[in-house]
PDB file of C-alpha atoms in Angstrom:
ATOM      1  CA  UNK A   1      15.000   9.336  45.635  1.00  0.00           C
ATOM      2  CA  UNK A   2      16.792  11.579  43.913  1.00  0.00           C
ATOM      3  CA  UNK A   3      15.498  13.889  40.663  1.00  0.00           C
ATOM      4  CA  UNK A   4      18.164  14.282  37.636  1.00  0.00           C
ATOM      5  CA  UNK A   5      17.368  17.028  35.623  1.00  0.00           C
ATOM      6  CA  UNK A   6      17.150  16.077  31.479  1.00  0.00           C
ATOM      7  CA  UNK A   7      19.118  18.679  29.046  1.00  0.00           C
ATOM      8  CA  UNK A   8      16.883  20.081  26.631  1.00  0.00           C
ATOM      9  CA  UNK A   9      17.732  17.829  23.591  1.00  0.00           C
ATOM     10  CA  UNK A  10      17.081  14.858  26.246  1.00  0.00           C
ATOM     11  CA  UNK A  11      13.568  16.468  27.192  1.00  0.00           C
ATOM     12  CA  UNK A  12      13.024  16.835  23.410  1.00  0.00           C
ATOM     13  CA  UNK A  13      13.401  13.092  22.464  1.00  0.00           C
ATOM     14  CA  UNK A  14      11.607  12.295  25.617  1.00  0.00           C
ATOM     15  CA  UNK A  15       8.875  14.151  23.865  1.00  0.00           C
ATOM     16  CA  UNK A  16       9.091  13.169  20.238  1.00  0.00           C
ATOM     17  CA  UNK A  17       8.785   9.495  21.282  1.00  0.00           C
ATOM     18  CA  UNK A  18       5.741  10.516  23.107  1.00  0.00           C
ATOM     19  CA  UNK A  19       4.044  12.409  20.692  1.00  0.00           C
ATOM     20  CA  UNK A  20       5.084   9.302  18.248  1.00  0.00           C
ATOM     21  CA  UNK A  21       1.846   7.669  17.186  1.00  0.00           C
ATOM     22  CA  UNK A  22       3.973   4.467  16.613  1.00  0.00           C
ATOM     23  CA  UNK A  23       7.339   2.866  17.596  1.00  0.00           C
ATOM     24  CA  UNK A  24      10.315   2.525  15.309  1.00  0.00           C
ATOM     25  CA  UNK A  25       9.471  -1.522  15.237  1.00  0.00           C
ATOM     26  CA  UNK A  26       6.054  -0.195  14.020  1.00  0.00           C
ATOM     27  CA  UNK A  27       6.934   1.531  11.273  1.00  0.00           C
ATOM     28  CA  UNK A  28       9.163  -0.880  10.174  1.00  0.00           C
ATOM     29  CA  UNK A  29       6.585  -3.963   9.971  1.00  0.00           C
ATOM     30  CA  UNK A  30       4.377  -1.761   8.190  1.00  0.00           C
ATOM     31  CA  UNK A  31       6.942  -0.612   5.800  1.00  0.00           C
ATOM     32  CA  UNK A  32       7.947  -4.035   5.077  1.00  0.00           C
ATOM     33  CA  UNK A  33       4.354  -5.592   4.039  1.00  0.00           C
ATOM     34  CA  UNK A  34       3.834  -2.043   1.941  1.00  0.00           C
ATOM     35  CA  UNK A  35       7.154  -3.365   0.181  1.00  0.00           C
ATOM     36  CA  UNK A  36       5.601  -7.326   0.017  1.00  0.00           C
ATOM     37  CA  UNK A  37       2.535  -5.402  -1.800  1.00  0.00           C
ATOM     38  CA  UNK A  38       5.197  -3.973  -4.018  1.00  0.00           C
ATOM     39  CA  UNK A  39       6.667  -7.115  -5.035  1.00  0.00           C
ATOM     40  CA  UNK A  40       3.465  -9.908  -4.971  1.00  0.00           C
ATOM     41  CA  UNK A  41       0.842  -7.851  -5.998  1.00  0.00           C
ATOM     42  CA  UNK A  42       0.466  -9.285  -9.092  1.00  0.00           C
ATOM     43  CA  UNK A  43      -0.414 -12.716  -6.574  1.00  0.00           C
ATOM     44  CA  UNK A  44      -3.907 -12.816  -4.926  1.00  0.00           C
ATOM     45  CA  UNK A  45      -3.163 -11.741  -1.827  1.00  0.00           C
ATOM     46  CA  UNK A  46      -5.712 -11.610   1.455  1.00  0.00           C
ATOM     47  CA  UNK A  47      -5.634  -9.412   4.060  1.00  0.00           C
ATOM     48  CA  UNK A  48      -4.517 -12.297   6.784  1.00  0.00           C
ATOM     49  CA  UNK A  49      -1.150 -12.884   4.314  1.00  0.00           C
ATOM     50  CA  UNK A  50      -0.304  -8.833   4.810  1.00  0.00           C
ATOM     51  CA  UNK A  51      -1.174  -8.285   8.217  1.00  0.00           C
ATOM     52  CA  UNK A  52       1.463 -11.419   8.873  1.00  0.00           C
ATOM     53  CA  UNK A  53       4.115  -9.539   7.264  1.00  0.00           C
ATOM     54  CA  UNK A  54       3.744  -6.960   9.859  1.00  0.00           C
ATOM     55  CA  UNK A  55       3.133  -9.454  12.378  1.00  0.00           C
ATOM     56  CA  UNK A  56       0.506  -7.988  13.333  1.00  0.00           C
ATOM     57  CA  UNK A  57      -3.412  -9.183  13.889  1.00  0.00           C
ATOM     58  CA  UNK A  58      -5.519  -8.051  11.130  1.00  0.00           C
ATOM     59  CA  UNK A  59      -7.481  -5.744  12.345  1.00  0.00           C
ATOM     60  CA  UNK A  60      -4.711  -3.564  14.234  1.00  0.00           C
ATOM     61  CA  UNK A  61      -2.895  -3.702  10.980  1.00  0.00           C
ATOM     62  CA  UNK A  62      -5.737  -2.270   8.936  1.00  0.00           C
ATOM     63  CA  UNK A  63      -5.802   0.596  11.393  1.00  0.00           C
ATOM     64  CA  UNK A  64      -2.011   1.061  11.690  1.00  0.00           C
ATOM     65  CA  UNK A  65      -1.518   1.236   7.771  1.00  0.00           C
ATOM     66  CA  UNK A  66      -4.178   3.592   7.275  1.00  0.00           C
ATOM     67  CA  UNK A  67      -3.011   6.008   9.952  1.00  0.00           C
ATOM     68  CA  UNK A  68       0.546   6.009   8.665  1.00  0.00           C
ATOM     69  CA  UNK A  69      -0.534   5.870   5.010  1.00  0.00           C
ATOM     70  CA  UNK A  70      -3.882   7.396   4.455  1.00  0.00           C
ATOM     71  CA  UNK A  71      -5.176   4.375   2.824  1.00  0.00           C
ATOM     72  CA  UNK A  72      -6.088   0.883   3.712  1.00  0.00           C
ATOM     73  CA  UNK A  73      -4.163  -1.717   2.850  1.00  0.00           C
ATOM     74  CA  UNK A  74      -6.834  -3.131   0.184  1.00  0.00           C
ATOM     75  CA  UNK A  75      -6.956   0.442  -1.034  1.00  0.00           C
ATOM     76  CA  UNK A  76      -3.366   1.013  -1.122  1.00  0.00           C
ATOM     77  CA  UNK A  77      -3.195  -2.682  -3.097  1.00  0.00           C
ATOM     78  CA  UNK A  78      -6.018  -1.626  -5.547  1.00  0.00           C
ATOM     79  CA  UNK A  79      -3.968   1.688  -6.442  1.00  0.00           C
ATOM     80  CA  UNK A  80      -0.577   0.080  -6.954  1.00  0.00           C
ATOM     81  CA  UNK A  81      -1.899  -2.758  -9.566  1.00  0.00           C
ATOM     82  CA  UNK A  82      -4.136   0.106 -11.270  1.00  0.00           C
ATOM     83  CA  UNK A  83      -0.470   1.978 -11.774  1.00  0.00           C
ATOM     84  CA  UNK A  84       1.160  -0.919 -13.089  1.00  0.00           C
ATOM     85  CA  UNK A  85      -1.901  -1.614 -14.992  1.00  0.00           C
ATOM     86  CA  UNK A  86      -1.651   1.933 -16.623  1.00  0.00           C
ATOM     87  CA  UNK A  87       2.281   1.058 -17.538  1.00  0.00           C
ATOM     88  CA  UNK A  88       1.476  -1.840 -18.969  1.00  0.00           C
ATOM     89  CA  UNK A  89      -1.276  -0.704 -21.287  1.00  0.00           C
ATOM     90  CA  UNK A  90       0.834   1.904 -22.098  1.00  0.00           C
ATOM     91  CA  UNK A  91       3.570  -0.196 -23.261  1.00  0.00           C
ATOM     92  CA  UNK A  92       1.180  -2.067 -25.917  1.00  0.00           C
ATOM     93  CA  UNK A  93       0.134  -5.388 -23.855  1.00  0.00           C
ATOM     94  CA  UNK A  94      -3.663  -6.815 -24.409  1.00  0.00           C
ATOM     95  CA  UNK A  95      -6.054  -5.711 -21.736  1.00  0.00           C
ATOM     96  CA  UNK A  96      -6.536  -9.276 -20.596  1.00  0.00           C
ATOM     97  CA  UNK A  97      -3.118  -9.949 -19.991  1.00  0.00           C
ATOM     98  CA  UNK A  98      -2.980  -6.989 -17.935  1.00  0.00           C
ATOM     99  CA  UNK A  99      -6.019  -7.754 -16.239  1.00  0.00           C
ATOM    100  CA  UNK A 100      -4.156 -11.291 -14.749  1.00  0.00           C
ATOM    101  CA  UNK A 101       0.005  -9.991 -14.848  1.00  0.00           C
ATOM    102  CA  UNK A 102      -1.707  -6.719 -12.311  1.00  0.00           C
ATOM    103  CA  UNK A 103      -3.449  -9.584 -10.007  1.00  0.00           C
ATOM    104  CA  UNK A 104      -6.950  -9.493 -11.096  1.00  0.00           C
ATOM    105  CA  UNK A 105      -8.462 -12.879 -11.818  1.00  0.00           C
ATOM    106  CA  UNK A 106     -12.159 -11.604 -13.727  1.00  0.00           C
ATOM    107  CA  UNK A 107     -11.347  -8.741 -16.713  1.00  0.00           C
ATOM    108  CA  UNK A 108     -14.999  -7.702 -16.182  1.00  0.00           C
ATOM    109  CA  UNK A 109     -13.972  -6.628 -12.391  1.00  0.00           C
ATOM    110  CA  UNK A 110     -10.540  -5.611 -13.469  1.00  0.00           C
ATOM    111  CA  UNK A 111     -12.033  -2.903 -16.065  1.00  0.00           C
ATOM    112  CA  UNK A 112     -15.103  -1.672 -13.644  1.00  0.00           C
ATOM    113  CA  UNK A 113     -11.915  -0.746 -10.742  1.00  0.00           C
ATOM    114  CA  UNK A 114     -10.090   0.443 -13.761  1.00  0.00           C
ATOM    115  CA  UNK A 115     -12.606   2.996 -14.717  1.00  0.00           C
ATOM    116  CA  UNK A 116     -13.543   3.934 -11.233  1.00  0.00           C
ATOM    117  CA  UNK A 117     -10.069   4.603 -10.654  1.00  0.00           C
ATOM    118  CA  UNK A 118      -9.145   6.202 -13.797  1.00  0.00           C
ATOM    119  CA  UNK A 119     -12.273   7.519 -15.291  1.00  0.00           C
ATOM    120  CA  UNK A 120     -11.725   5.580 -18.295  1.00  0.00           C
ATOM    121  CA  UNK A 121     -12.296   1.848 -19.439  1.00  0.00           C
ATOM    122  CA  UNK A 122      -8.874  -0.417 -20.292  1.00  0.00           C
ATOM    123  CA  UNK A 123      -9.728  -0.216 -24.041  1.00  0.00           C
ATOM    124  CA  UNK A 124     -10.553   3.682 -24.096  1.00  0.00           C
ATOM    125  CA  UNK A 125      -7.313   4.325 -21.680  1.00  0.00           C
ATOM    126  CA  UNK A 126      -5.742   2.114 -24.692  1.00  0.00           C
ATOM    127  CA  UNK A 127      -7.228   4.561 -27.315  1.00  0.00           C
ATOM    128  CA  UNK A 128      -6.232   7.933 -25.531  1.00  0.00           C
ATOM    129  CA  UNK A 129      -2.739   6.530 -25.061  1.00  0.00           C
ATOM    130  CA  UNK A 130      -2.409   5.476 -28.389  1.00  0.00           C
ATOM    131  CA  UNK A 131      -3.355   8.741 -29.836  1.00  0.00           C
ATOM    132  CA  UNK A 132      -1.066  10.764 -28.408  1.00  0.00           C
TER     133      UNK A 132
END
């Protein structure tokens, strides 16, 4: 048996892929359903539709995305259409049609994660806007 000794950039990739909480193929099927959120999530989307993006059972997927991203996946989806919501109110579009173009299907739940997220309801985000 014989014993080759590394070079010390060889010992230090040795070690960053061991101290790597995920592989390269990890990061990349997570990446790629964050960017599926970015482009459907004005669709109804479950949790089973993202975790197949990543190819990846639900519940590891859950836990993967929220170690790499801080968030949950339902979190991270809840944040991104309240953004989108906030552009499009800006830009003069009706509450309601916000409400269904950011993915929500009931305005009454769309305005009670609005103001949880925001502080403010739609129509009062609306008002604030428009008085600037």
């Amino acid at each position: 048996m014989s014993i080759t000794n590394k070079t010390f950039f060889e010992a230090e990739i040795d070690a960053l892929y061991l101290r790597a909480p995920f592989s390269r193929q990890m990061y990349l099927q997570i990446r790629q359903s964050k960017h599926f959120m970015a482009l459907y999530y004005m669709k109804k989307l479950e949790l089973d539709d993202l975790a197949n993006t990543a190819f990846l059972s639900r519940f590891h997927y859950v836990r993967v995305f929220k170690r790499m991203y801080g968030l949950t996946p339902r979190a991270y989806l809840r944040d991104l259409r309240i953004s989108k919501a906030k552009e499009f109110i800006k830009s003069g579009a009706s509450i309601t049609t916000v409400c269904f173009d950011v993915g929500y299907e009931s305005p009454s739940t769309f305005s009670s994660v609005f103001k949880k997220c925001t502080g403010h309801s739609p129509k009062e985000y609306q008002k604030l806007y428009n008085a600037i």
